mmCIF file of C-alpha atoms in Angstrom:
data_model
loop_
_atom_site.group_PDB
_atom_site.id
_atom_site.type_symbol
_atom_site.label_atom_id
_atom_site.label_comp_id
_atom_site.label_asym_id
_atom_site.label_seq_id
_atom_site.Cartn_x
_atom_site.Cartn_y
_atom_site.Cartn_z
ATOM 1 C CA UNK A 4 -102.093 59.074 35.297
ATOM 2 C CA UNK A 5 -98.769 60.561 36.271
ATOM 3 C CA UNK A 6 -97.518 63.432 34.137
ATOM 4 C CA UNK A 7 -93.788 63.618 33.568
ATOM 5 C CA UNK A 8 -94.099 67.367 33.143
ATOM 6 C CA UNK A 9 -95.726 68.205 36.471
ATOM 7 C CA UNK A 10 -94.908 65.573 39.098
ATOM 8 C CA UNK A 11 -91.346 65.937 40.311
ATOM 9 C CA UNK A 12 -88.964 64.310 42.699
ATOM 10 C CA UNK A 13 -86.252 66.249 44.454
ATOM 11 C CA UNK A 14 -85.083 69.568 43.009
ATOM 12 C CA UNK A 15 -87.443 69.829 40.077
ATOM 13 C CA UNK A 16 -86.668 66.517 38.339
ATOM 14 C CA UNK A 17 -89.749 64.912 36.740
ATOM 15 C CA UNK A 18 -90.719 61.516 38.167
ATOM 16 C CA UNK A 19 -90.763 59.858 34.745
ATOM 17 C CA UNK A 20 -87.322 61.231 33.894
ATOM 18 C CA UNK A 21 -85.877 60.019 37.221
ATOM 19 C CA UNK A 22 -87.329 56.571 36.549
ATOM 20 C CA UNK A 23 -85.976 56.606 33.015
ATOM 21 C CA UNK A 24 -82.585 57.670 34.298
ATOM 22 C CA UNK A 25 -82.623 54.777 36.764
ATOM 23 C CA UNK A 26 -83.316 52.423 33.825
ATOM 24 C CA UNK A 27 -80.343 53.925 31.933
ATOM 25 C CA UNK A 28 -82.450 55.639 29.259
ATOM 26 C CA UNK A 29 -81.608 59.252 30.099
ATOM 27 C CA UNK A 30 -78.255 60.712 31.090
ATOM 28 C CA UNK A 31 -78.353 63.791 33.287
ATOM 29 C CA UNK A 32 -75.252 65.925 32.673
ATOM 30 C CA UNK A 33 -73.668 67.606 35.687
ATOM 31 C CA UNK A 34 -73.504 71.393 35.792
ATOM 32 C CA UNK A 35 -70.667 72.673 33.599
ATOM 33 C CA UNK A 36 -67.896 74.215 35.676
ATOM 34 C CA UNK A 37 -67.291 77.731 34.396
ATOM 35 C CA UNK A 38 -64.546 80.249 35.020
ATOM 36 C CA UNK A 39 -66.974 82.230 37.171
ATOM 37 C CA UNK A 40 -67.445 79.219 39.474
ATOM 38 C CA UNK A 41 -63.663 78.828 39.804
ATOM 39 C CA UNK A 42 -63.364 82.551 40.560
ATOM 40 C CA UNK A 43 -66.043 82.378 43.274
ATOM 41 C CA UNK A 44 -64.401 79.336 44.861
ATOM 42 C CA UNK A 45 -60.962 81.030 44.790
ATOM 43 C CA UNK A 46 -62.282 84.356 46.057
ATOM 44 C CA UNK A 47 -60.900 86.301 43.104
ATOM 45 C CA UNK A 48 -62.305 87.989 40.015
ATOM 46 C CA UNK A 49 -63.030 86.160 36.783
ATOM 47 C CA UNK A 50 -60.333 88.283 35.089
ATOM 48 C CA UNK A 51 -57.767 87.079 37.630
ATOM 49 C CA UNK A 52 -58.691 83.473 36.852
ATOM 50 C CA UNK A 53 -58.394 84.167 33.130
ATOM 51 C CA UNK A 54 -54.952 85.690 33.570
ATOM 52 C CA UNK A 55 -53.842 82.848 35.815
ATOM 53 C CA UNK A 56 -54.788 80.299 33.142
ATOM 54 C CA UNK A 57 -52.774 82.336 30.613
ATOM 55 C CA UNK A 58 -49.787 82.301 32.978
ATOM 56 C CA UNK A 59 -49.826 86.107 33.156
ATOM 57 C CA UNK A 60 -46.745 87.225 35.152
ATOM 58 C CA UNK A 61 -48.800 90.071 36.691
ATOM 59 C CA UNK A 62 -50.498 87.403 38.828
ATOM 60 C CA UNK A 63 -48.201 86.061 41.590
ATOM 61 C CA UNK A 64 -47.032 82.519 40.968
ATOM 62 C CA UNK A 65 -48.525 81.324 44.261
ATOM 63 C CA UNK A 66 -51.930 82.718 43.245
ATOM 64 C CA UNK A 67 -51.685 81.102 39.804
ATOM 65 C CA UNK A 68 -50.867 77.743 41.370
ATOM 66 C CA UNK A 69 -53.710 78.050 43.891
ATOM 67 C CA UNK A 70 -56.262 78.907 41.172
ATOM 68 C CA UNK A 71 -55.084 76.024 38.970
ATOM 69 C CA UNK A 72 -55.355 73.647 41.918
ATOM 70 C CA UNK A 73 -58.924 74.778 42.668
ATOM 71 C CA UNK A 74 -59.874 74.516 38.975
ATOM 72 C CA UNK A 75 -58.465 71.003 38.761
ATOM 73 C CA UNK A 76 -60.294 69.965 41.914
ATOM 74 C CA UNK A 77 -63.579 71.332 40.547
ATOM 75 C CA UNK A 78 -63.028 69.591 37.219
ATOM 76 C CA UNK A 79 -62.827 72.797 35.193
ATOM 77 C CA UNK A 80 -61.965 72.385 31.514
ATOM 78 C CA UNK A 81 -61.442 75.445 29.262
ATOM 79 C CA UNK A 82 -63.554 75.702 26.129
ATOM 80 C CA UNK A 83 -61.076 75.533 23.196
ATOM 81 C CA UNK A 84 -63.301 77.586 20.902
ATOM 82 C CA UNK A 85 -63.589 80.385 23.453
ATOM 83 C CA UNK A 86 -59.832 80.261 24.068
ATOM 84 C CA UNK A 87 -59.116 80.627 20.338
ATOM 85 C CA UNK A 88 -61.630 83.468 20.048
ATOM 86 C CA UNK A 89 -60.131 85.370 22.978
ATOM 87 C CA UNK A 90 -56.619 84.916 21.560
ATOM 88 C CA UNK A 91 -57.795 86.539 18.325
ATOM 89 C CA UNK A 92 -59.454 89.346 20.294
ATOM 90 C CA UNK A 93 -56.229 90.057 22.197
ATOM 91 C CA UNK A 94 -54.268 90.268 18.944
ATOM 92 C CA UNK A 95 -56.870 92.547 17.320
ATOM 93 C CA UNK A 96 -56.770 94.950 20.276
ATOM 94 C CA UNK A 97 -53.020 95.495 19.970
ATOM 95 C CA UNK A 98 -51.891 98.836 18.548
ATOM 96 C CA UNK A 99 -50.376 97.619 15.283
ATOM 97 C CA UNK A 100 -49.153 94.117 14.627
ATOM 98 C CA UNK A 101 -46.973 92.494 17.258
ATOM 99 C CA UNK A 102 -43.403 92.023 16.084
ATOM 100 C CA UNK A 103 -41.610 88.670 16.147
ATOM 101 C CA UNK A 104 -37.816 88.769 15.859
ATOM 102 C CA UNK A 105 -36.061 86.751 13.132
ATOM 103 C CA UNK A 106 -32.645 86.214 14.726
ATOM 104 C CA UNK A 107 -29.673 85.378 12.477
ATOM 105 C CA UNK A 108 -26.021 84.739 13.307
ATOM 106 C CA UNK A 109 -24.210 84.396 9.970
ATOM 107 C CA UNK A 110 -20.781 86.077 9.570
ATOM 108 C CA UNK A 111 -22.397 88.962 7.678
ATOM 109 C CA UNK A 112 -25.840 90.509 8.032
ATOM 110 C CA UNK A 113 -27.246 89.150 4.763
ATOM 111 C CA UNK A 114 -25.377 85.838 4.836
ATOM 112 C CA UNK A 115 -28.522 83.858 5.580
ATOM 113 C CA UNK A 116 -30.016 85.091 2.292
ATOM 114 C CA UNK A 117 -27.463 82.957 0.417
ATOM 115 C CA UNK A 118 -28.902 79.833 2.028
ATOM 116 C CA UNK A 119 -31.955 78.545 0.162
ATOM 117 C CA UNK A 120 -33.313 76.842 3.278
ATOM 118 C CA UNK A 121 -33.147 80.038 5.374
ATOM 119 C CA UNK A 122 -34.808 82.027 2.593
ATOM 120 C CA UNK A 123 -37.653 79.519 2.239
ATOM 121 C CA UNK A 124 -38.197 79.348 6.017
ATOM 122 C CA UNK A 125 -38.296 83.153 6.185
ATOM 123 C CA UNK A 126 -40.765 83.376 3.294
ATOM 124 C CA UNK A 127 -43.087 80.914 5.007
ATOM 125 C CA UNK A 128 -42.806 82.753 8.313
ATOM 126 C CA UNK A 129 -43.570 86.154 6.780
ATOM 127 C CA UNK A 130 -46.505 84.867 4.724
ATOM 128 C CA UNK A 131 -48.060 83.159 7.745
ATOM 129 C CA UNK A 132 -47.404 86.183 9.980
ATOM 130 C CA UNK A 133 -49.252 88.448 7.548
ATOM 131 C CA UNK A 134 -52.233 86.082 7.569
ATOM 132 C CA UNK A 135 -52.619 86.108 11.337
ATOM 133 C CA UNK A 136 -51.711 89.692 12.213
ATOM 134 C CA UNK A 137 -48.025 89.615 13.145
ATOM 135 C CA UNK A 138 -44.956 91.159 11.560
ATOM 136 C CA UNK A 139 -41.392 89.822 11.298
ATOM 137 C CA UNK A 140 -38.280 91.936 11.836
ATOM 138 C CA UNK A 141 -34.726 90.765 11.272
ATOM 139 C CA UNK A 142 -31.981 91.099 13.905
ATOM 140 C CA UNK A 143 -28.299 90.171 13.415
ATOM 141 C CA UNK A 144 -26.652 88.650 16.464
ATOM 142 C CA UNK A 145 -23.142 88.570 14.923
ATOM 143 C CA UNK A 146 -22.978 92.348 14.503
ATOM 144 C CA UNK A 147 -19.600 93.665 15.792
ATOM 145 C CA UNK A 148 -19.850 94.401 19.495
ATOM 146 C CA UNK A 149 -23.159 92.576 19.847
ATOM 147 C CA UNK A 150 -23.661 90.272 22.827
ATOM 148 C CA UNK A 151 -26.546 88.123 23.915
ATOM 149 C CA UNK A 152 -27.344 90.472 26.778
ATOM 150 C CA UNK A 153 -27.260 93.544 24.549
ATOM 151 C CA UNK A 154 -29.503 91.880 21.966
ATOM 152 C CA UNK A 155 -31.907 90.935 24.755
ATOM 153 C CA UNK A 156 -32.005 94.566 25.908
ATOM 154 C CA UNK A 157 -32.661 95.765 22.352
ATOM 155 C CA UNK A 158 -35.526 93.332 21.864
ATOM 156 C CA UNK A 159 -37.081 94.187 25.215
ATOM 157 C CA UNK A 160 -36.775 97.926 24.573
ATOM 158 C CA UNK A 161 -38.683 97.357 21.333
ATOM 159 C CA UNK A 162 -41.390 95.442 23.188
ATOM 160 C CA UNK A 163 -40.553 92.223 21.314
ATOM 161 C CA UNK A 164 -41.549 89.095 23.204
ATOM 162 C CA UNK A 165 -41.298 86.451 20.472
ATOM 163 C CA UNK A 166 -38.067 85.190 18.865
ATOM 164 C CA UNK A 167 -37.518 82.865 15.912
ATOM 165 C CA UNK A 168 -33.936 81.604 15.587
ATOM 166 C CA UNK A 169 -32.845 81.057 11.975
ATOM 167 C CA UNK A 170 -30.627 78.062 11.129
ATOM 168 C CA UNK A 171 -27.209 79.012 12.418
ATOM 169 C CA UNK A 172 -24.016 79.250 10.380
ATOM 170 C CA UNK A 173 -22.000 77.252 12.879
ATOM 171 C CA UNK A 174 -22.936 73.777 14.043
ATOM 172 C CA UNK A 175 -23.465 73.150 17.764
ATOM 173 C CA UNK A 176 -23.912 76.847 18.460
ATOM 174 C CA UNK A 177 -24.922 78.388 21.774
ATOM 175 C CA UNK A 178 -26.941 81.614 22.047
ATOM 176 C CA UNK A 179 -26.716 83.412 25.374
ATOM 177 C CA UNK A 180 -29.771 85.658 25.330
ATOM 178 C CA UNK A 181 -31.806 86.343 28.454
ATOM 179 C CA UNK A 182 -34.269 83.713 27.321
ATOM 180 C CA UNK A 183 -36.513 84.049 30.372
ATOM 181 C CA UNK A 184 -37.983 87.155 28.703
ATOM 182 C CA UNK A 185 -38.869 85.534 25.371
ATOM 183 C CA UNK A 186 -41.154 82.978 23.780
ATOM 184 C CA UNK A 187 -38.818 81.355 21.289
ATOM 185 C CA UNK A 188 -38.479 78.584 18.728
ATOM 186 C CA UNK A 189 -36.095 77.590 15.974
ATOM 187 C CA UNK A 190 -36.484 76.021 12.565
ATOM 188 C CA UNK A 191 -34.504 73.746 10.273
ATOM 189 C CA UNK A 192 -31.537 71.615 11.317
ATOM 190 C CA UNK A 193 -30.040 70.951 14.723
ATOM 191 C CA UNK A 194 -27.468 73.751 14.759
ATOM 192 C CA UNK A 195 -28.611 75.367 18.021
ATOM 193 C CA UNK A 196 -27.600 73.261 20.991
ATOM 194 C CA UNK A 197 -28.196 75.704 23.850
ATOM 195 C CA UNK A 198 -30.802 76.505 24.884
ATOM 196 C CA UNK A 199 -33.130 73.663 23.940
ATOM 197 C CA UNK A 200 -36.070 75.391 22.234
ATOM 198 C CA UNK A 201 -39.173 74.171 20.459
ATOM 199 C CA UNK A 202 -38.269 73.340 16.879
ATOM 200 C CA UNK A 203 -39.982 72.945 13.516
ATOM 201 C CA UNK A 204 -38.154 71.032 10.812
ATOM 202 C CA UNK A 205 -38.594 68.733 7.871
ATOM 203 C CA UNK A 206 -39.167 65.072 8.683
ATOM 204 C CA UNK A 207 -35.613 64.209 7.601
ATOM 205 C CA UNK A 208 -35.988 60.471 8.164
ATOM 206 C CA UNK A 209 -39.134 60.473 6.060
ATOM 207 C CA UNK A 210 -37.343 62.401 3.292
ATOM 208 C CA UNK A 211 -34.880 59.571 2.667
ATOM 209 C CA UNK A 212 -37.491 56.868 3.195
ATOM 210 C CA UNK A 213 -39.809 58.600 0.735
ATOM 211 C CA UNK A 214 -37.036 58.930 -1.866
ATOM 212 C CA UNK A 215 -36.042 55.257 -1.589
ATOM 213 C CA UNK A 216 -39.675 54.215 -1.912
ATOM 214 C CA UNK A 217 -40.280 56.432 -4.949
ATOM 215 C CA UNK A 218 -37.128 55.292 -6.743
ATOM 216 C CA UNK A 219 -37.931 51.652 -6.008
ATOM 217 C CA UNK A 220 -41.425 52.081 -7.452
ATOM 218 C CA UNK A 221 -39.835 53.563 -10.567
ATOM 219 C CA UNK A 222 -37.832 50.355 -10.969
ATOM 220 C CA UNK A 223 -34.421 51.247 -9.496
ATOM 221 C CA UNK A 224 -32.728 48.543 -7.456
ATOM 222 C CA UNK A 225 -29.292 49.820 -6.423
ATOM 223 C CA UNK A 226 -29.939 53.209 -4.824
ATOM 224 C CA UNK A 227 -26.973 55.127 -3.460
ATOM 225 C CA UNK A 228 -26.798 58.265 -1.352
ATOM 226 C CA UNK A 229 -23.970 60.801 -1.233
ATOM 227 C CA UNK A 230 -23.922 63.438 1.488
ATOM 228 C CA UNK A 231 -21.697 66.124 2.911
ATOM 229 C CA UNK A 232 -20.544 65.315 6.429
ATOM 230 C CA UNK A 233 -21.214 68.908 7.490
ATOM 231 C CA UNK A 234 -24.825 68.844 6.263
ATOM 232 C CA UNK A 235 -25.343 65.440 7.827
ATOM 233 C CA UNK A 236 -24.163 66.809 11.167
ATOM 234 C CA UNK A 237 -26.513 69.785 10.884
ATOM 235 C CA UNK A 238 -29.412 67.331 10.582
ATOM 236 C CA UNK A 239 -28.270 65.135 13.486
ATOM 237 C CA UNK A 240 -27.305 62.468 10.902
ATOM 238 C CA UNK A 241 -30.972 61.635 10.304
ATOM 239 C CA UNK A 242 -30.524 61.374 6.520
ATOM 240 C CA UNK A 243 -27.590 59.024 7.002
ATOM 241 C CA UNK A 244 -29.348 56.931 9.634
ATOM 242 C CA UNK A 245 -32.373 56.362 7.412
ATOM 243 C CA UNK A 246 -30.136 55.553 4.433
ATOM 244 C CA UNK A 247 -28.396 52.810 6.434
ATOM 245 C CA UNK A 248 -31.800 51.478 7.516
ATOM 246 C CA UNK A 249 -33.081 51.404 3.926
ATOM 247 C CA UNK A 250 -29.958 49.575 2.763
ATOM 248 C CA UNK A 251 -30.271 47.015 5.551
ATOM 249 C CA UNK A 252 -33.710 46.035 4.228
ATOM 250 C CA UNK A 253 -32.337 45.150 0.789
ATOM 251 C CA UNK A 254 -30.753 41.889 -0.351
ATOM 252 C CA UNK A 255 -26.993 42.118 0.025
ATOM 253 C CA UNK A 256 -26.473 42.132 -3.762
ATOM 254 C CA UNK A 257 -28.471 45.378 -4.026
ATOM 255 C CA UNK A 258 -26.870 47.283 -1.170
ATOM 256 C CA UNK A 259 -24.810 50.400 -1.880
ATOM 257 C CA UNK A 260 -22.886 51.854 1.085
ATOM 258 C CA UNK A 261 -23.549 55.586 1.614
ATOM 259 C CA UNK A 262 -20.871 58.019 0.489
ATOM 260 C CA UNK A 263 -19.968 60.671 3.067
ATOM 261 C CA UNK A 264 -17.373 63.408 2.591
ATOM 262 C CA UNK A 265 -15.846 65.880 5.034
ATOM 263 C CA UNK A 266 -14.733 68.091 2.111
ATOM 264 C CA UNK A 267 -17.695 67.974 -0.230
ATOM 265 C CA UNK A 268 -16.740 70.544 -2.876
ATOM 266 C CA UNK A 269 -13.383 68.876 -3.489
ATOM 267 C CA UNK A 270 -14.485 65.267 -3.215
ATOM 268 C CA UNK A 271 -15.295 64.571 -6.870
ATOM 269 C CA UNK A 272 -12.405 62.079 -7.351
ATOM 270 C CA UNK A 273 -13.429 60.121 -4.255
ATOM 271 C CA UNK A 274 -17.077 60.269 -5.283
ATOM 272 C CA UNK A 275 -16.298 58.833 -8.722
ATOM 273 C CA UNK A 276 -14.192 56.084 -7.124
ATOM 274 C CA UNK A 277 -17.266 55.219 -5.030
ATOM 275 C CA UNK A 278 -19.522 55.286 -8.082
ATOM 276 C CA UNK A 279 -17.338 53.011 -10.245
ATOM 277 C CA UNK A 280 -16.822 50.604 -7.353
ATOM 278 C CA UNK A 281 -20.488 50.188 -6.392
ATOM 279 C CA UNK A 282 -22.337 51.133 -9.609
ATOM 280 C CA UNK A 283 -25.623 52.468 -8.219
ATOM 281 C CA UNK A 284 -28.423 52.776 -10.770
ATOM 282 C CA UNK A 285 -29.859 55.805 -8.948
ATOM 283 C CA UNK A 286 -28.229 58.408 -6.689
ATOM 284 C CA UNK A 287 -29.813 60.683 -4.089
ATOM 285 C CA UNK A 288 -27.525 63.625 -3.437
ATOM 286 C CA UNK A 289 -26.733 67.325 -4.012
ATOM 287 C CA UNK A 290 -26.740 69.323 -7.261
ATOM 288 C CA UNK A 291 -22.951 69.034 -7.770
ATOM 289 C CA UNK A 292 -23.412 65.411 -8.820
ATOM 290 C CA UNK A 293 -25.311 66.633 -11.892
ATOM 291 C CA UNK A 294 -21.930 67.963 -13.132
ATOM 292 C CA UNK A 295 -19.645 65.257 -11.781
ATOM 293 C CA UNK A 296 -21.318 62.278 -13.459
ATOM 294 C CA UNK A 297 -21.485 63.660 -17.040
ATOM 295 C CA UNK A 298 -17.888 64.925 -16.724
ATOM 296 C CA UNK A 299 -16.848 61.285 -16.327
ATOM 297 C CA UNK A 300 -18.973 59.907 -19.118
ATOM 298 C CA UNK A 301 -21.981 58.852 -17.037
ATOM 299 C CA UNK A 302 -25.255 59.784 -18.712
ATOM 300 C CA UNK A 303 -28.214 60.928 -16.598
ATOM 301 C CA UNK A 304 -30.632 59.154 -16.538
ATOM 302 C CA UNK A 305 -29.558 56.525 -19.129
ATOM 303 C CA UNK A 306 -26.620 55.217 -17.088
ATOM 304 C CA UNK A 307 -27.645 56.432 -13.656
ATOM 305 C CA UNK A 308 -30.772 58.182 -12.415
ATOM 306 C CA UNK A 309 -30.457 61.145 -10.090
ATOM 307 C CA UNK A 310 -32.621 62.910 -7.475
ATOM 308 C CA UNK A 311 -31.919 65.917 -5.276
ATOM 309 C CA UNK A 312 -32.284 65.318 -1.563
ATOM 310 C CA UNK A 313 -33.339 68.807 -0.455
ATOM 311 C CA UNK A 314 -33.088 71.604 -3.009
ATOM 312 C CA UNK A 315 -36.004 71.853 -5.476
ATOM 313 C CA UNK A 316 -34.768 72.316 -9.042
ATOM 314 C CA UNK A 317 -36.811 72.577 -12.211
ATOM 315 C CA UNK A 318 -36.424 69.501 -14.398
ATOM 316 C CA UNK A 319 -34.811 67.384 -11.666
ATOM 317 C CA UNK A 320 -36.476 64.683 -9.552
ATOM 318 C CA UNK A 321 -36.271 65.724 -5.919
ATOM 319 C CA UNK A 322 -37.569 65.629 -2.384
ATOM 320 C CA UNK A 323 -39.541 68.759 -1.519
ATOM 321 C CA UNK A 324 -39.003 69.524 2.177
ATOM 322 C CA UNK A 325 -41.876 72.054 2.110
ATOM 323 C CA UNK A 326 -39.693 74.561 3.878
ATOM 324 C CA UNK A 327 -42.233 77.374 3.754
ATOM 325 C CA UNK A 328 -44.556 75.152 5.792
ATOM 326 C CA UNK A 329 -41.701 74.489 8.218
ATOM 327 C CA UNK A 330 -41.307 78.237 8.735
ATOM 328 C CA UNK A 331 -45.043 78.673 9.329
ATOM 329 C CA UNK A 332 -44.995 75.821 11.862
ATOM 330 C CA UNK A 333 -42.093 77.460 13.725
ATOM 331 C CA UNK A 334 -44.050 80.713 13.956
ATOM 332 C CA UNK A 335 -47.035 78.828 15.380
ATOM 333 C CA UNK A 336 -44.763 77.455 18.125
ATOM 334 C CA UNK A 337 -43.845 81.000 19.158
ATOM 335 C CA UNK A 338 -47.422 82.310 19.022
ATOM 336 C CA UNK A 339 -48.706 79.378 21.078
ATOM 337 C CA UNK A 340 -46.264 80.328 23.849
ATOM 338 C CA UNK A 341 -47.192 84.021 23.617
ATOM 339 C CA UNK A 342 -50.879 83.191 23.957
ATOM 340 C CA UNK A 343 -50.101 81.138 27.074
ATOM 341 C CA UNK A 344 -47.589 83.682 28.456
ATOM 342 C CA UNK A 345 -44.896 81.036 28.509
ATOM 343 C CA UNK A 346 -41.389 82.473 28.380
ATOM 344 C CA UNK A 347 -37.963 80.935 28.613
ATOM 345 C CA UNK A 348 -36.684 77.539 27.427
ATOM 346 C CA UNK A 349 -39.488 74.969 27.742
ATOM 347 C CA UNK A 350 -39.070 72.158 30.278
ATOM 348 C CA UNK A 351 -39.957 69.659 27.547
ATOM 349 C CA UNK A 352 -39.043 70.980 24.064
ATOM 350 C CA UNK A 353 -41.284 69.942 21.186
ATOM 351 C CA UNK A 354 -40.194 69.043 17.667
ATOM 352 C CA UNK A 355 -42.792 69.621 14.942
ATOM 353 C CA UNK A 356 -41.858 67.669 11.820
ATOM 354 C CA UNK A 357 -43.356 68.633 8.475
ATOM 355 C CA UNK A 358 -43.895 65.843 5.951
ATOM 356 C CA UNK A 359 -41.887 66.058 2.746
ATOM 357 C CA UNK A 360 -43.058 64.959 -0.670
ATOM 358 C CA UNK A 361 -41.495 63.327 -3.704
ATOM 359 C CA UNK A 362 -41.502 65.273 -6.986
ATOM 360 C CA UNK A 363 -40.983 63.316 -10.215
ATOM 361 C CA UNK A 364 -38.528 64.604 -12.802
ATOM 362 C CA UNK A 365 -36.819 63.523 -16.032
ATOM 363 C CA UNK A 366 -33.579 62.719 -14.198
ATOM 364 C CA UNK A 367 -35.316 59.671 -12.660
ATOM 365 C CA UNK A 368 -37.873 58.359 -15.167
ATOM 366 C CA UNK A 369 -39.629 54.994 -14.869
ATOM 367 C CA UNK A 370 -37.015 52.378 -15.597
ATOM 368 C CA UNK A 371 -37.831 50.202 -18.627
ATOM 369 C CA UNK A 372 -35.988 46.876 -18.341
ATOM 370 C CA UNK A 373 -35.595 46.468 -22.122
ATOM 371 C CA UNK A 374 -33.934 49.839 -22.635
ATOM 372 C CA UNK A 375 -31.781 50.361 -19.575
ATOM 373 C CA UNK A 376 -31.335 46.892 -18.138
ATOM 374 C CA UNK A 377 -27.945 46.378 -16.591
ATOM 375 C CA UNK A 378 -26.594 43.508 -14.564
ATOM 376 C CA UNK A 379 -26.071 44.305 -10.901
ATOM 377 C CA UNK A 380 -24.177 41.132 -10.086
ATOM 378 C CA UNK A 381 -20.696 39.948 -10.999
ATOM 379 C CA UNK A 382 -20.256 38.036 -14.264
ATOM 380 C CA UNK A 383 -18.199 34.955 -15.018
ATOM 381 C CA UNK A 384 -15.123 37.077 -15.702
ATOM 382 C CA UNK A 385 -15.451 38.741 -12.292
ATOM 383 C CA UNK A 386 -16.339 42.153 -13.786
ATOM 384 C CA UNK A 387 -19.563 44.109 -13.478
ATOM 385 C CA UNK A 388 -21.330 44.425 -16.837
ATOM 386 C CA UNK A 389 -22.185 48.121 -17.134
ATOM 387 C CA UNK A 390 -23.233 50.441 -19.962
ATOM 388 C CA UNK A 391 -20.708 53.060 -18.840
ATOM 389 C CA UNK A 392 -17.064 52.183 -18.365
ATOM 390 C CA UNK A 393 -14.602 53.883 -16.093
ATOM 391 C CA UNK A 394 -12.143 56.010 -18.066
ATOM 392 C CA UNK A 395 -8.648 54.553 -18.105
#
């Protein structure tokens, strides 16, 4: 009788196991390629290999490339759990928390604090930073006499390697820092055009799609959107694009063309012209509309439902962009680059989009046909039958 524990074939493999392997019953795994094996093959220390994989600039680029080539040829794959553990160890060994710069460029130092989106992003960034052992410090790029080069020198003198760019005051802005020294990302809209950095933002297309879907489920049929042209531009027109797409999916009798204004705060007369012409039964827009409609005799929600597109407000139906989560995601983009020692604008920028969510509110209640039914077509007299009439 042959024992599969004593009789062997080749380098210590039991006969029975070899036979079983030949019949496909047992799989013999190859030796796992470790960092030590790569180091031995490359003729360097294990620490050098580790630093090469982390893109450490202290290792010459030619050496990094040679080690990566050898590792790829050997079939080396890093263990993700070990990589995460070592990243935490490196952070814990730092003297104090590493600082990430929060870079603003509003006309005055605290201008960004008047923008609810910037404030929410910053809150999310700071909360997440505290959880994972980093700290956030604010820097103002528009300070008199400040230049991109000078700001870069200040950050480097402070030992700051990570930069988070806040949403900028001006659209299509360019920031001329010495980016090759920093791991950077931005958050929010598309205000920064140069350089192209990793970005975290709300899923703006999904915001409008989600709002249309929620309002339709509540029974609204003629859904209109009203946006500022400036805000639309800051979001690369993604709100507007999705609104057109949603309208194109509706029967023609239910379509309401989007309202867009280049002078939002002074556009009330034009907005009301649009409303009385198209008679939407629900509007997705900004908070100013909550004043404009009642001032012209339109009751919310009896005559027209209303939902905010971006700014959460108590007692108002709205889309929650989860901006604090956007800020946390932007910070993760910076830390990922720091852990990999990747500095400068990325060759292929990433966009991390955070899902938004619909929040019900009394300004857009479920529509009961018996109580708020209104004709959306044109009657025999050629006039729309509406519960609210345009003032003469």
